[in-house]
């Protein structure tokens, strides 16, 4: 996996595989796709309906994030990229790049894939609450 920044690789290695390189490379390479986010979004738009139907079938109407107090209240469902397609979070967290003077976020870095392993079911509330943050959802017990 070709990360743009080695510290990002280290971050995900710790988050997903508890620092185990072998597990990280063998079990989590599907989660990443470093192409331009616009390409990934374009590809995802074509499959998102089908993906959502598959996720509802897999999980029932049960939010896998459960991070908002009003979780599942609206009964509206979204496919959620566990590793975001792109995020500026690590620019801030690891490289300490501040927001731009106009308040806009620093440039985001491409990370997540549209692979089914990287997709989970989220209610509208949790999906909006998560935004582009990188969290390992409670509902996922793989690692
Ligand atoms: Zn939820």
XYZ file of N, CA, C and O and ligand atoms in Angstrom:
573
model
N 0.843 -1.195 0.000
C 0.000 0.000 0.000
C 0.876 1.242 0.000
O 1.748 1.380 0.840
N 0.613 2.089 -0.971
C 1.474 3.263 -1.131
C 0.851 4.508 -0.498
O 0.147 5.277 -1.145
N 1.124 4.684 0.754
C 0.643 5.887 1.436
C 1.478 7.093 1.022
O 2.690 6.979 0.830
N 0.827 8.242 0.932
C 1.538 9.464 0.586
C 2.508 9.850 1.699
O 3.611 10.331 1.445
N 2.074 9.652 2.944
C 2.910 10.003 4.096
C 3.120 8.768 4.971
O 2.143 8.105 5.335
N 4.382 8.470 5.328
C 4.638 7.287 6.154
C 3.938 7.344 7.515
O 3.529 6.316 8.046
N 3.768 8.533 8.067
C 3.106 8.632 9.378
C 1.627 8.266 9.284
O 1.023 7.835 10.258
N 1.035 8.443 8.094
C -0.355 8.032 7.919
C -0.456 6.508 7.933
O -1.370 5.941 8.520
N 0.497 5.870 7.263
C 0.528 4.409 7.281
C 0.624 3.910 8.723
O -0.088 3.004 9.132
N 1.505 4.518 9.475
C 1.687 4.126 10.871
C 0.390 4.321 11.673
O 0.012 3.472 12.484
N -0.287 5.409 11.423
C -1.555 5.696 12.099
C -2.580 4.581 11.841
O -3.196 4.048 12.761
N -2.754 4.220 10.554
C -3.739 3.197 10.209
C -3.290 1.806 10.660
O -4.112 0.981 11.054
N -1.993 1.584 10.592
C -1.442 0.312 11.074
C -1.801 0.105 12.546
O -2.233 -0.976 12.948
N -1.660 1.144 13.321
C -2.001 1.045 14.746
C -3.508 0.941 14.954
O -3.981 0.134 15.751
N -4.262 1.770 14.236
C -5.715 1.810 14.414
C -6.373 0.487 14.030
O -7.230 -0.032 14.746
N -5.968 -0.068 12.888
C -6.674 -1.224 12.348
C -6.074 -2.548 12.778
O -6.794 -3.520 12.976
N -4.776 -2.607 12.896
C -4.126 -3.898 13.099
C -3.284 -3.940 14.371
O -2.479 -4.855 14.544
N -3.484 -2.970 15.239
C -2.730 -2.960 16.493
C -1.226 -2.971 16.280
O -0.483 -3.501 17.095
N -0.777 -2.407 15.153
C 0.652 -2.306 14.873
C 1.252 -3.519 14.170
O 2.446 -3.547 13.897
N 0.422 -4.517 13.858
C 0.929 -5.744 13.220
C 0.982 -5.574 11.696
O -0.042 -5.587 11.017
N 2.203 -5.428 11.164
C 2.402 -5.174 9.730
C 1.790 -6.274 8.857
O 1.200 -6.004 7.819
N 1.978 -7.519 9.283
C 1.513 -8.662 8.497
C -0.002 -8.639 8.373
O -0.554 -8.794 7.295
N -0.681 -8.447 9.494
C -2.144 -8.386 9.497
C -2.611 -7.186 8.684
O -3.540 -7.283 7.884
N -1.934 -6.079 8.866
C -2.311 -4.862 8.147
C -2.264 -5.076 6.642
O -3.227 -4.797 5.927
N -1.144 -5.589 6.147
C -0.991 -5.769 4.701
C -1.888 -6.876 4.155
O -2.384 -6.776 3.032
N -2.130 -7.915 4.927
C -2.914 -9.025 4.386
C -4.413 -8.792 4.524
O -5.187 -9.202 3.676
N -4.861 -8.116 5.567
C -6.302 -8.020 5.804
C -6.908 -6.650 5.515
O -8.121 -6.531 5.433
N -6.083 -5.646 5.376
C -6.658 -4.309 5.261
C -6.330 -3.578 3.961
O -6.734 -2.428 3.801
N -5.648 -4.243 3.038
C -5.317 -3.533 1.802
C -6.578 -3.177 1.003
O -6.601 -2.182 0.285
N -7.650 -3.984 1.164
C -8.916 -3.685 0.471
C -9.547 -2.364 0.925
O -10.387 -1.820 0.224
N -9.187 -1.917 2.089
C -9.824 -0.715 2.648
C -9.297 0.567 2.004
O -9.884 1.618 2.184
N -8.168 0.453 1.291
C -7.504 1.663 0.800
C -7.487 1.732 -0.723
O -7.365 0.719 -1.412
N -7.593 2.959 -1.209
C -7.505 3.252 -2.635
C -7.029 4.699 -2.708
O -7.751 5.610 -2.304
N -5.808 4.882 -3.187
C -5.187 6.204 -3.096
C -5.376 7.059 -4.347
O -4.727 8.079 -4.502
N -6.278 6.623 -5.228
C -6.538 7.442 -6.405
C -7.269 8.725 -6.009
O -7.720 8.872 -4.877
N -7.414 9.629 -6.975
C -8.072 10.907 -6.675
C -9.499 10.674 -6.162
O -10.245 9.881 -6.738
N -9.870 11.362 -5.075
C -11.200 11.160 -4.491
C -12.349 11.362 -5.480
O -13.376 10.678 -5.384
N -12.181 12.262 -6.457
C -13.266 12.503 -7.423
C -13.558 11.240 -8.237
O -14.717 10.927 -8.531
N -12.531 10.509 -8.580
C -12.717 9.253 -9.332
C -13.469 8.246 -8.473
O -14.406 7.587 -8.913
N -13.061 8.157 -7.217
C -13.693 7.188 -6.316
C -15.154 7.552 -6.073
O -16.014 6.685 -6.028
N -15.431 8.848 -5.922
C -16.823 9.285 -5.706
C -17.668 8.985 -6.928
O -18.802 8.530 -6.822
N -17.101 9.233 -8.103
C -17.814 8.970 -9.351
C -18.139 7.475 -9.454
O -19.254 7.083 -9.786
N -17.166 6.645 -9.131
C -17.395 5.197 -9.197
C -18.425 4.760 -8.152
O -19.262 3.900 -8.411
N -18.342 5.379 -6.991
C -19.253 4.984 -5.918
C -20.696 5.367 -6.232
O -21.629 4.628 -5.915
N -20.881 6.536 -6.837
C -22.239 6.978 -7.162
C -22.973 5.960 -8.028
O -24.181 5.814 -7.924
N -22.215 5.267 -8.851
C -22.841 4.295 -9.743
C -23.323 3.043 -9.000
O -24.202 2.344 -9.467
N -22.701 2.749 -7.857
C -23.035 1.500 -7.158
C -23.703 1.737 -5.804
O -24.066 0.788 -5.111
N -23.885 3.008 -5.420
C -24.288 3.271 -4.030
C -25.660 2.686 -3.673
O -25.848 2.181 -2.569
N -26.597 2.710 -4.612
C -27.931 2.157 -4.325
C -27.875 0.664 -4.046
O -28.471 0.171 -3.105
N -27.117 -0.009 -4.888
C -26.978 -1.446 -4.762
C -26.241 -1.790 -3.464
O -26.596 -2.728 -2.745
N -25.205 -1.008 -3.173
C -24.429 -1.216 -1.952
C -25.310 -1.040 -0.719
O -25.278 -1.853 0.210
N -26.125 0.012 -0.726
C -27.003 0.271 0.422
C -27.982 -0.884 0.631
O -28.167 -1.353 1.756
N -28.560 -1.352 -0.466
C -29.497 -2.474 -0.357
C -28.802 -3.695 0.240
O -29.349 -4.379 1.115
N -27.582 -3.946 -0.191
C -26.816 -5.083 0.319
C -26.488 -4.939 1.797
O -26.539 -5.910 2.560
N -26.170 -3.719 2.214
C -25.826 -3.483 3.619
C -27.052 -3.651 4.521
O -26.959 -4.191 5.622
N -28.212 -3.188 4.024
C -29.441 -3.339 4.819
C -29.790 -4.821 4.945
O -30.209 -5.294 5.996
N -29.537 -5.548 3.880
C -29.780 -6.984 3.934
C -28.837 -7.655 4.939
O -29.227 -8.525 5.705
N -27.599 -7.197 4.956
C -26.579 -7.799 5.823
C -26.815 -7.472 7.305
O -26.697 -8.335 8.161
N -27.106 -6.214 7.591
C -27.163 -5.776 8.990
C -28.575 -5.572 9.515
O -28.763 -5.291 10.703
N -29.585 -5.676 8.622
C -30.907 -5.221 9.026
C -30.848 -3.712 9.138
O -29.846 -3.114 8.782
N -31.904 -3.095 9.626
C -31.843 -1.632 9.775
C -31.215 -1.294 11.117
O -31.858 -0.765 12.019
N -29.931 -1.647 11.219
C -29.190 -1.425 12.460
C -27.942 -0.632 12.163
O -27.031 -1.114 11.487
N -27.887 0.558 12.721
C -26.725 1.408 12.507
C -25.478 0.765 13.097
O -25.481 0.304 14.235
N -24.407 0.747 12.308
C -23.155 0.133 12.770
C -22.207 1.150 13.406
O -21.138 0.786 13.896
N -22.586 2.416 13.387
C -21.718 3.442 13.980
C -22.101 3.737 15.426
O -21.267 3.714 16.316
N -23.378 4.065 15.628
C -23.895 4.347 16.978
C -23.059 5.393 17.722
O -22.579 5.146 18.826
N -22.892 6.532 17.090
C -22.072 7.580 17.703
C -22.884 8.844 17.971
O -22.345 9.816 18.484
N -24.168 8.857 17.622
C -24.992 10.055 17.851
C -26.137 9.707 18.813
O -26.711 8.620 18.711
N -26.457 10.631 19.737
C -27.529 10.337 20.698
C -28.871 10.000 20.043
O -29.654 9.234 20.611
N -29.130 10.553 18.853
C -30.387 10.261 18.167
C -30.229 9.178 17.109
O -30.985 9.125 16.127
N -29.261 8.304 17.315
C -28.982 7.222 16.362
C -30.266 6.496 15.957
O -31.071 6.148 16.812
N -30.417 6.299 14.657
C -31.490 5.508 14.041
C -32.877 6.145 14.128
O -33.852 5.558 13.643
N -33.000 7.327 14.721
C -34.312 7.954 14.924
C -35.010 8.281 13.609
O -36.231 8.209 13.523
N -34.255 8.678 12.585
C -34.904 9.108 11.352
C -35.226 7.941 10.422
O -35.976 8.099 9.472
N -34.652 6.781 10.710
C -34.859 5.612 9.853
C -34.448 5.872 8.396
O -35.058 5.354 7.467
N -33.428 6.709 8.230
C -32.851 6.946 6.908
C -31.426 6.403 6.946
O -30.701 6.639 7.914
N -31.059 5.681 5.899
C -29.820 4.903 5.946
C -28.848 5.290 4.850
O -29.256 5.625 3.745
N -27.572 5.233 5.179
C -26.523 5.551 4.222
C -25.427 4.491 4.280
O -25.135 3.985 5.361
N -24.805 4.225 3.133
C -23.571 3.452 3.200
C -22.480 4.376 3.755
O -22.415 5.540 3.360
N -21.679 3.895 4.661
C -20.629 4.727 5.248
C -19.261 4.126 4.935
O -19.042 2.927 5.129
N -18.370 4.973 4.422
C -16.995 4.516 4.205
C -16.273 4.503 5.553
O -16.099 5.550 6.177
N -15.892 3.341 6.006
C -15.235 3.216 7.315
C -13.956 4.057 7.305
O -13.769 4.919 8.157
N -13.087 3.798 6.355
C -11.964 4.699 6.107
C -12.465 5.711 5.077
O -12.809 5.321 3.959
N -12.548 6.984 5.425
C -13.131 7.966 4.501
C -12.405 7.994 3.153
O -11.189 7.758 3.105
N -13.149 8.272 2.084
C -12.529 8.376 0.757
C -11.384 9.373 0.795
O -10.340 9.172 0.187
N -11.599 10.463 1.528
C -10.545 11.468 1.691
C -10.780 12.177 3.010
O -11.916 12.284 3.468
N -9.700 12.617 3.631
C -9.839 13.316 4.910
C -8.668 14.252 5.127
O -7.540 13.964 4.712
N -8.955 15.373 5.794
C -7.889 16.299 6.173
C -7.450 16.061 7.614
O -6.572 16.742 8.122
N -8.074 15.071 8.254
C -7.850 14.878 9.689
C -6.382 14.655 10.051
O -5.883 15.217 11.027
N -5.697 13.843 9.255
C -4.311 13.539 9.625
C -3.362 14.684 9.294
O -2.300 14.801 9.902
N -3.767 15.528 8.335
C -2.975 16.746 8.102
C -2.939 17.591 9.367
O -1.923 18.192 9.707
N -4.074 17.630 10.044
C -4.139 18.423 11.273
C -3.502 17.702 12.448
O -2.691 18.252 13.183
N -3.895 16.430 12.583
C -3.497 15.655 13.756
C -2.010 15.317 13.766
O -1.345 15.426 14.777
N -1.499 14.887 12.618
C -0.121 14.379 12.564
C 0.863 15.399 12.014
O 2.036 15.372 12.341
N 0.396 16.259 11.126
C 1.313 17.238 10.519
C 1.052 18.652 11.002
O 1.710 19.594 10.608
N 0.045 18.773 11.867
C -0.263 20.054 12.526
C -0.462 21.192 11.530
O -0.050 22.319 11.772
N -1.087 20.864 10.401
C -1.438 21.899 9.440
C -2.758 22.518 9.913
O -3.731 21.810 10.148
N -2.741 23.800 10.060
C -3.931 24.488 10.575
C -4.905 24.781 9.442
O -4.557 24.701 8.268
N -6.139 25.130 9.816
C -7.105 25.590 8.815
C -6.543 26.794 8.081
O -5.709 27.535 8.612
N -6.999 27.000 6.866
C -6.584 28.167 6.081
C -7.111 29.442 6.736
O -8.053 29.394 7.515
N -6.484 30.579 6.419
C -6.928 31.839 7.037
C -8.422 32.123 6.847
O -9.049 32.741 7.698
N -9.008 31.643 5.752
C -10.445 31.868 5.546
C -11.299 30.854 6.300
O -12.525 30.832 6.161
N -10.664 30.005 7.102
C -11.417 29.044 7.907
C -11.626 27.701 7.228
O -12.066 26.741 7.843
N -11.273 27.628 5.932
C -11.456 26.353 5.236
C -10.394 25.348 5.681
O -9.323 25.725 6.155
N -10.738 24.074 5.507
C -9.856 23.008 5.973
C -8.632 22.864 5.075
O -8.684 23.219 3.899
N -7.529 22.312 5.622
C -6.397 22.008 4.749
C -6.794 20.953 3.722
O -7.804 20.275 3.899
N -6.025 20.846 2.690
C -6.304 19.890 1.622
C -6.471 18.487 2.208
O -5.751 18.116 3.137
N -7.406 17.727 1.677
C -7.571 16.382 2.216
C -6.730 15.388 1.434
O -6.335 15.633 0.298
N -6.439 14.279 2.077
C -5.611 13.225 1.500
C -6.519 12.045 1.171
O -7.442 11.739 1.923
N -6.270 11.403 0.048
C -7.082 10.270 -0.383
C -6.700 9.010 0.392
O -5.520 8.662 0.490
N -7.710 8.318 0.936
C -7.432 7.076 1.689
C -8.337 5.908 1.291
O -7.897 4.899 0.797
N -9.631 6.022 1.584
C -10.511 4.852 1.583
C -10.931 4.354 0.211
O -10.928 5.098 -0.773
N -11.328 3.098 0.163
C -11.787 2.470 -1.073
C -13.300 2.292 -1.047
O -13.948 2.458 -0.012
N -13.831 1.897 -2.198
C -15.243 1.544 -2.297
C -15.462 0.049 -2.135
O -16.538 -0.464 -2.422
N -14.435 -0.655 -1.694
C -14.567 -2.100 -1.474
C -15.594 -2.365 -0.372
O -15.675 -1.603 0.601
N -16.340 -3.455 -0.513
C -17.387 -3.753 0.476
C -16.849 -3.859 1.898
O -17.543 -3.516 2.853
N -15.621 -4.316 2.032
C -15.023 -4.390 3.381
C -14.931 -3.018 4.033
O -14.929 -2.913 5.254
N -14.810 -1.997 3.200
C -14.670 -0.639 3.744
C -16.014 0.079 3.850
O -16.060 1.280 4.077
N -17.095 -0.667 3.674
C -18.412 -0.020 3.731
C -19.258 -0.630 4.825
O -19.270 -1.853 5.009
N -19.933 0.232 5.557
C -20.832 -0.270 6.580
C -22.112 0.541 6.556
O -22.225 1.526 5.833
N -23.080 0.102 7.345
C -24.381 0.753 7.343
C -24.457 1.783 8.467
O -24.157 1.467 9.624
N -24.853 2.990 8.105
C -24.978 4.046 9.106
C -26.320 4.735 8.970
O -26.835 4.907 7.865
N -26.885 5.122 10.103
C -28.093 5.940 10.035
C -27.682 7.353 9.629
O -26.515 7.733 9.727
N -28.669 8.108 9.193
C -28.420 9.473 8.726
C -27.708 10.318 9.792
O -26.735 11.021 9.518
N -28.183 10.209 11.034
C -27.628 11.030 12.116
C -26.140 10.750 12.331
O -25.326 11.661 12.429
N -25.809 9.487 12.442
C -24.411 9.115 12.700
C -23.530 9.426 11.491
O -22.399 9.858 11.646
N -24.069 9.178 10.296
C -23.321 9.441 9.081
C -22.945 10.923 8.992
O -21.798 11.271 8.698
N -23.905 11.799 9.279
C -23.629 13.244 9.223
C -22.723 13.678 10.364
O -21.888 14.573 10.218
N -22.868 13.032 11.487
C -22.075 13.358 12.669
C -20.594 12.966 12.464
O -19.688 13.649 12.908
N -20.397 11.886 11.768
C -19.026 11.392 11.559
C -18.252 12.289 10.588
O -17.063 12.505 10.763
N -18.932 12.774 9.547
C -18.294 13.555 8.483
C -17.106 12.807 7.902
O -17.240 11.661 7.503
N -15.939 13.466 7.879
C -14.770 12.796 7.289
C -13.801 12.336 8.355
O -12.611 12.173 8.101
N -14.317 12.158 9.543
C -13.408 11.727 10.605
C -13.051 10.256 10.441
O -13.779 9.479 9.841
N -11.944 9.918 11.017
C -11.466 8.546 10.937
C -11.690 7.894 12.296
O -10.993 8.187 13.257
N -12.722 7.063 12.359
C -12.966 6.322 13.594
C -13.191 4.868 13.243
O -13.634 4.544 12.141
N -12.903 4.015 14.160
C -13.132 2.599 13.955
C -14.454 2.262 14.615
O -14.571 2.350 15.837
N -15.492 1.975 13.801
C -16.838 1.864 14.382
C -16.963 0.758 15.426
O -16.357 -0.298 15.294
N -17.777 1.021 16.416
C -18.012 0.068 17.500
C -18.567 -1.246 16.980
O -18.281 -2.310 17.509
N -19.397 -1.143 15.944
C -20.076 -2.328 15.431
C -19.131 -3.301 14.748
O -19.518 -4.416 14.429
N -17.911 -2.896 14.541
C -16.966 -3.747 13.819
C -16.012 -4.395 14.802
O -15.381 -3.723 15.594
N -15.964 -5.693 14.753
C -15.213 -6.413 15.775
C -14.078 -7.217 15.167
O -13.565 -8.127 15.769
N -13.711 -6.867 13.947
C -12.741 -7.692 13.225
C -11.374 -7.731 13.898
O -10.847 -8.798 14.166
N -10.819 -6.556 14.186
C -9.421 -6.533 14.657
C -9.283 -7.049 16.089
O -10.216 -7.009 16.848
Zn -26.583 5.724 14.035
